[in-house]
mmCIF file with all atom_site columns, N, CA and C in Angstrom:
data_model
loop_
_atom_site.group_PDB
_atom_site.id
_atom_site.type_symbol
_atom_site.label_atom_id
_atom_site.label_alt_id
_atom_site.label_comp_id
_atom_site.label_asym_id
_atom_site.label_entity_id
_atom_site.label_seq_id
_atom_site.pdbx_PDB_ins_code
_atom_site.Cartn_x
_atom_site.Cartn_y
_atom_site.Cartn_z
_atom_site.occupancy
_atom_site.B_iso_or_equiv
_atom_site.pdbx_formal_charge
_atom_site.auth_seq_id
_atom_site.auth_comp_id
_atom_site.auth_asym_id
_atom_site.auth_atom_id
_atom_site.pdbx_PDB_model_num
ATOM 1   N N  . MET A 1 1  ? 86.274 113.906 117.483 1.00 71.00 ? 1  MET A N  1
ATOM 2   C CA . MET A 1 1  ? 84.819 113.816 118.261 1.00 71.00 ? 1  MET A CA 1
ATOM 3   C C  . MET A 1 1  ? 85.327 114.073 120.069 1.00 71.00 ? 1  MET A C  1
ATOM 4   N N  . ASN A 1 2  ? 86.229 113.169 120.504 1.00 90.00 ? 2  ASN A N  1
ATOM 5   C CA . ASN A 1 2  ? 86.228 113.422 121.818 1.00 90.00 ? 2  ASN A CA 1
ATOM 6   C C  . ASN A 1 2  ? 87.018 114.901 122.165 1.00 90.00 ? 2  ASN A C  1
ATOM 7   N N  . ILE A 1 3  ? 86.797 116.019 121.189 1.00 93.00 ? 3  ILE A N  1
ATOM 8   C CA . ILE A 1 3  ? 87.006 117.323 121.646 1.00 93.00 ? 3  ILE A CA 1
ATOM 9   C C  . ILE A 1 3  ? 85.754 118.197 122.131 1.00 93.00 ? 3  ILE A C  1
ATOM 10  N N  . VAL A 1 4  ? 84.807 117.636 121.110 1.00 92.00 ? 4  VAL A N  1
ATOM 11  C CA . VAL A 1 4  ? 83.751 118.080 120.822 1.00 92.00 ? 4  VAL A CA 1
ATOM 12  C C  . VAL A 1 4  ? 82.897 117.660 122.245 1.00 92.00 ? 4  VAL A C  1
ATOM 13  N N  . TYR A 1 5  ? 82.983 116.316 122.344 1.00 93.00 ? 5  TYR A N  1
ATOM 14  C CA . TYR A 1 5  ? 82.438 115.767 123.568 1.00 93.00 ? 5  TYR A CA 1
ATOM 15  C C  . TYR A 1 5  ? 82.599 116.483 125.372 1.00 93.00 ? 5  TYR A C  1
ATOM 16  N N  . SER A 1 6  ? 83.594 116.905 125.178 1.00 94.00 ? 6  SER A N  1
ATOM 17  C CA . SER A 1 6  ? 84.613 117.023 126.135 1.00 94.00 ? 6  SER A CA 1
ATOM 18  C C  . SER A 1 6  ? 84.018 119.108 126.574 1.00 94.00 ? 6  SER A C  1
ATOM 19  N N  . ILE A 1 7  ? 83.965 118.770 125.025 1.00 94.00 ? 7  ILE A N  1
ATOM 20  C CA . ILE A 1 7  ? 83.200 120.756 125.164 1.00 94.00 ? 7  ILE A CA 1
ATOM 21  C C  . ILE A 1 7  ? 82.257 120.389 125.486 1.00 94.00 ? 7  ILE A C  1
ATOM 22  N N  . LEU A 1 8  ? 81.365 119.693 125.161 1.00 95.00 ? 8  LEU A N  1
ATOM 23  C CA . LEU A 1 8  ? 79.704 119.949 125.276 1.00 95.00 ? 8  LEU A CA 1
ATOM 24  C C  . LEU A 1 8  ? 79.870 119.405 126.889 1.00 95.00 ? 8  LEU A C  1
ATOM 25  N N  . ALA A 1 9  ? 80.355 118.559 127.634 1.00 95.00 ? 9  ALA A N  1
ATOM 26  C CA . ALA A 1 9  ? 80.364 118.650 129.024 1.00 95.00 ? 9  ALA A CA 1
ATOM 27  C C  . ALA A 1 9  ? 81.065 119.478 129.704 1.00 95.00 ? 9  ALA A C  1
ATOM 28  N N  . ILE A 1 10 ? 81.952 120.470 129.349 1.00 96.00 ? 10 ILE A N  1
ATOM 29  C CA . ILE A 1 10 ? 82.044 121.300 130.207 1.00 96.00 ? 10 ILE A CA 1
ATOM 30  C C  . ILE A 1 10 ? 80.846 122.466 129.779 1.00 96.00 ? 10 ILE A C  1
ATOM 31  N N  . VAL A 1 11 ? 80.157 122.963 128.733 1.00 96.00 ? 11 VAL A N  1
ATOM 32  C CA . VAL A 1 11 ? 79.230 123.993 128.392 1.00 96.00 ? 11 VAL A CA 1
ATOM 33  C C  . VAL A 1 11 ? 77.900 123.308 129.193 1.00 96.00 ? 11 VAL A C  1
ATOM 34  N N  . PHE A 1 12 ? 77.622 121.885 129.602 1.00 97.00 ? 12 PHE A N  1
ATOM 35  C CA . PHE A 1 12 ? 76.102 121.152 130.576 1.00 97.00 ? 12 PHE A CA 1
ATOM 36  C C  . PHE A 1 12 ? 76.419 121.264 131.739 1.00 97.00 ? 12 PHE A C  1
ATOM 37  N N  . TRP A 1 13 ? 77.873 121.377 132.288 1.00 96.00 ? 13 TRP A N  1
ATOM 38  C CA . TRP A 1 13 ? 78.099 121.241 134.027 1.00 96.00 ? 13 TRP A CA 1
ATOM 39  C C  . TRP A 1 13 ? 78.254 122.763 134.467 1.00 96.00 ? 13 TRP A C  1
ATOM 40  N N  . ALA A 1 14 ? 79.000 123.574 132.774 1.00 96.00 ? 14 ALA A N  1
ATOM 41  C CA . ALA A 1 14 ? 78.962 125.093 133.862 1.00 96.00 ? 14 ALA A CA 1
ATOM 42  C C  . ALA A 1 14 ? 77.407 125.658 133.423 1.00 96.00 ? 14 ALA A C  1
ATOM 43  N N  . LEU A 1 15 ? 76.261 124.928 133.123 1.00 96.00 ? 15 LEU A N  1
ATOM 44  C CA . LEU A 1 15 ? 74.996 125.026 132.902 1.00 96.00 ? 15 LEU A CA 1
ATOM 45  C C  . LEU A 1 15 ? 74.356 125.030 133.999 1.00 96.00 ? 15 LEU A C  1
ATOM 46  N N  . VAL A 1 16 ? 74.651 123.740 134.910 1.00 96.00 ? 16 VAL A N  1
ATOM 47  C CA . VAL A 1 16 ? 74.211 122.650 135.748 1.00 96.00 ? 16 VAL A CA 1
ATOM 48  C C  . VAL A 1 16 ? 74.814 123.277 137.071 1.00 96.00 ? 16 VAL A C  1
ATOM 49  N N  . LEU A 1 17 ? 75.704 123.908 136.721 1.00 95.00 ? 17 LEU A N  1
ATOM 50  C CA . LEU A 1 17 ? 76.210 124.785 138.309 1.00 95.00 ? 17 LEU A CA 1
ATOM 51  C C  . LEU A 1 17 ? 75.398 126.298 138.470 1.00 95.00 ? 17 LEU A C  1
ATOM 52  N N  . ILE A 1 18 ? 75.405 127.076 137.035 1.00 96.00 ? 18 ILE A N  1
ATOM 53  C CA . ILE A 1 18 ? 74.643 128.294 137.534 1.00 96.00 ? 18 ILE A CA 1
ATOM 54  C C  . ILE A 1 18 ? 73.194 128.438 137.217 1.00 96.00 ? 18 ILE A C  1
ATOM 55  N N  . SER A 1 19 ? 72.708 127.153 137.483 1.00 96.00 ? 19 SER A N  1
ATOM 56  C CA . SER A 1 19 ? 71.570 127.042 137.420 1.00 96.00 ? 19 SER A CA 1
ATOM 57  C C  . SER A 1 19 ? 71.158 126.614 139.076 1.00 96.00 ? 19 SER A C  1
ATOM 58  N N  . LEU A 1 20 ? 72.036 125.881 139.743 1.00 96.00 ? 20 LEU A N  1
ATOM 59  C CA . LEU A 1 20 ? 71.908 125.481 140.917 1.00 96.00 ? 20 LEU A CA 1
ATOM 60  C C  . LEU A 1 20 ? 72.183 126.948 141.369 1.00 96.00 ? 20 LEU A C  1
ATOM 61  N N  . ALA A 1 21 ? 73.272 127.548 141.589 1.00 95.00 ? 21 ALA A N  1
ATOM 62  C CA . ALA A 1 21 ? 73.807 128.768 142.249 1.00 95.00 ? 21 ALA A CA 1
ATOM 63  C C  . ALA A 1 21 ? 72.458 129.436 142.275 1.00 95.00 ? 21 ALA A C  1
ATOM 64  N N  . GLY A 1 22 ? 71.512 129.661 141.147 1.00 95.00 ? 22 GLY A N  1
ATOM 65  C CA . GLY A 1 22 ? 70.727 130.417 140.913 1.00 95.00 ? 22 GLY A CA 1
ATOM 66  C C  . GLY A 1 22 ? 69.603 130.190 141.535 1.00 95.00 ? 22 GLY A C  1
ATOM 67  N N  . ILE A 1 23 ? 69.227 128.704 141.697 1.00 95.00 ? 23 ILE A N  1
ATOM 68  C CA . ILE A 1 23 ? 68.160 128.141 142.768 1.00 95.00 ? 23 ILE A CA 1
ATOM 69  C C  . ILE A 1 23 ? 68.095 128.219 144.273 1.00 95.00 ? 23 ILE A C  1
ATOM 70  N N  . LEU A 1 24 ? 69.780 128.046 144.594 1.00 95.00 ? 24 LEU A N  1
ATOM 71  C CA . LEU A 1 24 ? 70.370 128.297 145.997 1.00 95.00 ? 24 LEU A CA 1
ATOM 72  C C  . LEU A 1 24 ? 69.942 130.292 146.622 1.00 95.00 ? 24 LEU A C  1
ATOM 73  N N  . LYS A 1 25 ? 70.500 131.174 145.361 1.00 95.00 ? 25 LYS A N  1
ATOM 74  C CA . LYS A 1 25 ? 70.217 132.521 145.377 1.00 95.00 ? 25 LYS A CA 1
ATOM 75  C C  . LYS A 1 25 ? 68.694 132.495 145.785 1.00 95.00 ? 25 LYS A C  1
ATOM 76  N N  . TRP A 1 26 ? 67.693 132.305 145.273 1.00 94.00 ? 26 TRP A N  1
ATOM 77  C CA . TRP A 1 26 ? 66.510 132.450 144.958 1.00 94.00 ? 26 TRP A CA 1
ATOM 78  C C  . TRP A 1 26 ? 65.982 131.525 146.372 1.00 94.00 ? 26 TRP A C  1
ATOM 79  N N  . THR A 1 27 ? 66.707 130.658 146.482 1.00 94.00 ? 27 THR A N  1
ATOM 80  C CA . THR A 1 27 ? 65.877 130.228 148.080 1.00 94.00 ? 27 THR A CA 1
ATOM 81  C C  . THR A 1 27 ? 66.583 130.908 148.953 1.00 94.00 ? 27 THR A C  1
ATOM 82  N N  . LEU A 1 28 ? 67.516 131.667 149.344 1.00 93.00 ? 28 LEU A N  1
ATOM 83  C CA . LEU A 1 28 ? 68.074 132.147 150.639 1.00 93.00 ? 28 LEU A CA 1
ATOM 84  C C  . LEU A 1 28 ? 67.666 133.935 150.460 1.00 93.00 ? 28 LEU A C  1
ATOM 85  N N  . GLU A 1 29 ? 66.864 134.289 149.042 1.00 94.00 ? 29 GLU A N  1
ATOM 86  C CA . GLU A 1 29 ? 66.220 135.127 149.526 1.00 94.00 ? 29 GLU A CA 1
ATOM 87  C C  . GLU A 1 29 ? 65.092 135.043 149.799 1.00 94.00 ? 29 GLU A C  1
ATOM 88  N N  . ILE A 1 30 ? 64.515 134.398 149.063 1.00 93.00 ? 30 ILE A N  1
ATOM 89  C CA . ILE A 1 30 ? 62.796 133.532 150.212 1.00 93.00 ? 30 ILE A CA 1
ATOM 90  C C  . ILE A 1 30 ? 62.859 133.418 151.697 1.00 93.00 ? 30 ILE A C  1
ATOM 91  N N  . ILE A 1 31 ? 64.371 132.662 152.118 1.00 91.00 ? 31 ILE A N  1
ATOM 92  C CA . ILE A 1 31 ? 64.086 132.302 153.275 1.00 91.00 ? 31 ILE A CA 1
ATOM 93  C C  . ILE A 1 31 ? 63.744 134.225 154.316 1.00 91.00 ? 31 ILE A C  1
ATOM 94  N N  . LEU A 1 32 ? 65.198 135.279 153.515 1.00 91.00 ? 32 LEU A N  1
ATOM 95  C CA . LEU A 1 32 ? 65.217 136.210 154.536 1.00 91.00 ? 32 LEU A CA 1
ATOM 96  C C  . LEU A 1 32 ? 63.876 136.799 154.151 1.00 91.00 ? 32 LEU A C  1
ATOM 97  N N  . SER A 1 33 ? 63.084 136.511 153.490 1.00 91.00 ? 33 SER A N  1
ATOM 98  C CA . SER A 1 33 ? 62.255 137.284 153.161 1.00 91.00 ? 33 SER A CA 1
ATOM 99  C C  . SER A 1 33 ? 61.194 137.201 154.476 1.00 91.00 ? 33 SER A C  1
ATOM 100 N N  . VAL A 1 34 ? 61.397 135.752 153.661 1.00 91.00 ? 34 VAL A N  1
ATOM 101 C CA . VAL A 1 34 ? 59.996 135.253 154.997 1.00 91.00 ? 34 VAL A CA 1
ATOM 102 C C  . VAL A 1 34 ? 60.383 135.261 156.517 1.00 91.00 ? 34 VAL A C  1
ATOM 103 N N  . GLY A 1 35 ? 61.178 135.251 156.670 1.00 89.00 ? 35 GLY A N  1
ATOM 104 C CA . GLY A 1 35 ? 62.001 134.868 158.569 1.00 89.00 ? 35 GLY A CA 1
ATOM 105 C C  . GLY A 1 35 ? 61.948 136.474 158.594 1.00 89.00 ? 35 GLY A C  1
ATOM 106 N N  . ILE A 1 36 ? 62.305 137.548 157.717 1.00 89.00 ? 36 ILE A N  1
ATOM 107 C CA . ILE A 1 36 ? 62.174 139.164 158.343 1.00 89.00 ? 36 ILE A CA 1
ATOM 108 C C  . ILE A 1 36 ? 60.290 139.448 158.388 1.00 89.00 ? 36 ILE A C  1
ATOM 109 N N  . PHE A 1 37 ? 59.986 138.772 157.927 1.00 90.00 ? 37 PHE A N  1
ATOM 110 C CA . PHE A 1 37 ? 58.210 138.967 157.983 1.00 90.00 ? 37 PHE A CA 1
ATOM 111 C C  . PHE A 1 37 ? 57.633 137.972 159.146 1.00 90.00 ? 37 PHE A C  1
ATOM 112 N N  . GLY A 1 38 ? 58.323 136.722 159.354 1.00 88.00 ? 38 GLY A N  1
ATOM 113 C CA . GLY A 1 38 ? 57.408 136.415 160.810 1.00 88.00 ? 38 GLY A CA 1
ATOM 114 C C  . GLY A 1 38 ? 58.572 136.909 161.458 1.00 88.00 ? 38 GLY A C  1
ATOM 115 N N  . ILE A 1 39 ? 59.529 137.832 161.675 1.00 90.00 ? 39 ILE A N  1
ATOM 116 C CA . ILE A 1 39 ? 60.327 138.297 162.991 1.00 90.00 ? 39 ILE A CA 1
ATOM 117 C C  . ILE A 1 39 ? 58.947 139.721 163.067 1.00 90.00 ? 39 ILE A C  1
ATOM 118 N N  . PHE A 1 40 ? 58.798 140.029 162.054 1.00 91.00 ? 40 PHE A N  1
ATOM 119 C CA . PHE A 1 40 ? 57.955 141.421 162.250 1.00 91.00 ? 40 PHE A CA 1
ATOM 120 C C  . PHE A 1 40 ? 56.433 140.689 162.412 1.00 91.00 ? 40 PHE A C  1
ATOM 121 N N  . LEU A 1 41 ? 55.419 139.393 162.116 1.00 89.00 ? 41 LEU A N  1
ATOM 122 C CA . LEU A 1 41 ? 54.584 139.173 163.015 1.00 89.00 ? 41 LEU A CA 1
ATOM 123 C C  . LEU A 1 41 ? 54.434 138.516 164.408 1.00 89.00 ? 41 LEU A C  1
ATOM 124 N N  . ILE A 1 42 ? 55.941 137.933 165.244 1.00 90.00 ? 42 ILE A N  1
ATOM 125 C CA . ILE A 1 42 ? 55.429 137.922 166.365 1.00 90.00 ? 42 ILE A CA 1
ATOM 126 C C  . ILE A 1 42 ? 55.874 139.108 167.229 1.00 90.00 ? 42 ILE A C  1
ATOM 127 N N  . LEU A 1 43 ? 56.927 140.156 166.767 1.00 90.00 ? 43 LEU A N  1
ATOM 128 C CA . LEU A 1 43 ? 56.458 141.144 167.526 1.00 90.00 ? 43 LEU A CA 1
ATOM 129 C C  . LEU A 1 43 ? 55.390 141.701 167.818 1.00 90.00 ? 43 LEU A C  1
ATOM 130 N N  . GLY A 1 44 ? 54.421 142.072 166.531 1.00 90.00 ? 44 GLY A N  1
ATOM 131 C CA . GLY A 1 44 ? 53.421 142.308 166.600 1.00 90.00 ? 44 GLY A CA 1
ATOM 132 C C  . GLY A 1 44 ? 52.386 141.497 167.429 1.00 90.00 ? 44 GLY A C  1
ATOM 133 N N  . VAL A 1 45 ? 52.273 140.425 167.020 1.00 89.00 ? 45 VAL A N  1
ATOM 134 C CA . VAL A 1 45 ? 51.700 139.168 168.350 1.00 89.00 ? 45 VAL A CA 1
ATOM 135 C C  . VAL A 1 45 ? 51.796 139.635 169.969 1.00 89.00 ? 45 VAL A C  1
ATOM 136 N N  . ASN A 1 46 ? 53.175 139.760 169.584 1.00 88.00 ? 46 ASN A N  1
ATOM 137 C CA . ASN A 1 46 ? 53.658 140.051 171.218 1.00 88.00 ? 46 ASN A CA 1
ATOM 138 C C  . ASN A 1 46 ? 53.069 141.661 171.846 1.00 88.00 ? 46 ASN A C  1
ATOM 139 N N  . ALA A 1 47 ? 53.205 142.611 171.081 1.00 88.00 ? 47 ALA A N  1
ATOM 140 C CA . ALA A 1 47 ? 52.788 143.574 171.069 1.00 88.00 ? 47 ALA A CA 1
ATOM 141 C C  . ALA A 1 47 ? 51.495 143.924 171.398 1.00 88.00 ? 47 ALA A C  1
ATOM 142 N N  . LEU A 1 48 ? 50.746 142.844 170.647 1.00 85.00 ? 48 LEU A N  1
ATOM 143 C CA . LEU A 1 48 ? 49.028 142.767 170.819 1.00 85.00 ? 48 LEU A CA 1
ATOM 144 C C  . LEU A 1 48 ? 48.368 142.029 172.341 1.00 85.00 ? 48 LEU A C  1
ATOM 145 N N  . LEU A 1 49 ? 49.495 141.151 172.611 1.00 81.00 ? 49 LEU A N  1
ATOM 146 C CA . LEU A 1 49 ? 49.061 140.684 173.929 1.00 81.00 ? 49 LEU A CA 1
ATOM 147 C C  . LEU A 1 49 ? 49.821 141.240 174.933 1.00 81.00 ? 49 LEU A C  1
#
């Protein structure tokens, strides 16, 4: 039974780490796209002013 529990624990933590990595990747992509859009927005406002 201990072997089964340890295998389940390893699988569980692997899934947790994979999901955390995915969340971090999405967060970074959102921050990058918003940041690039914000830079263009600021440049456009400065050009108009």
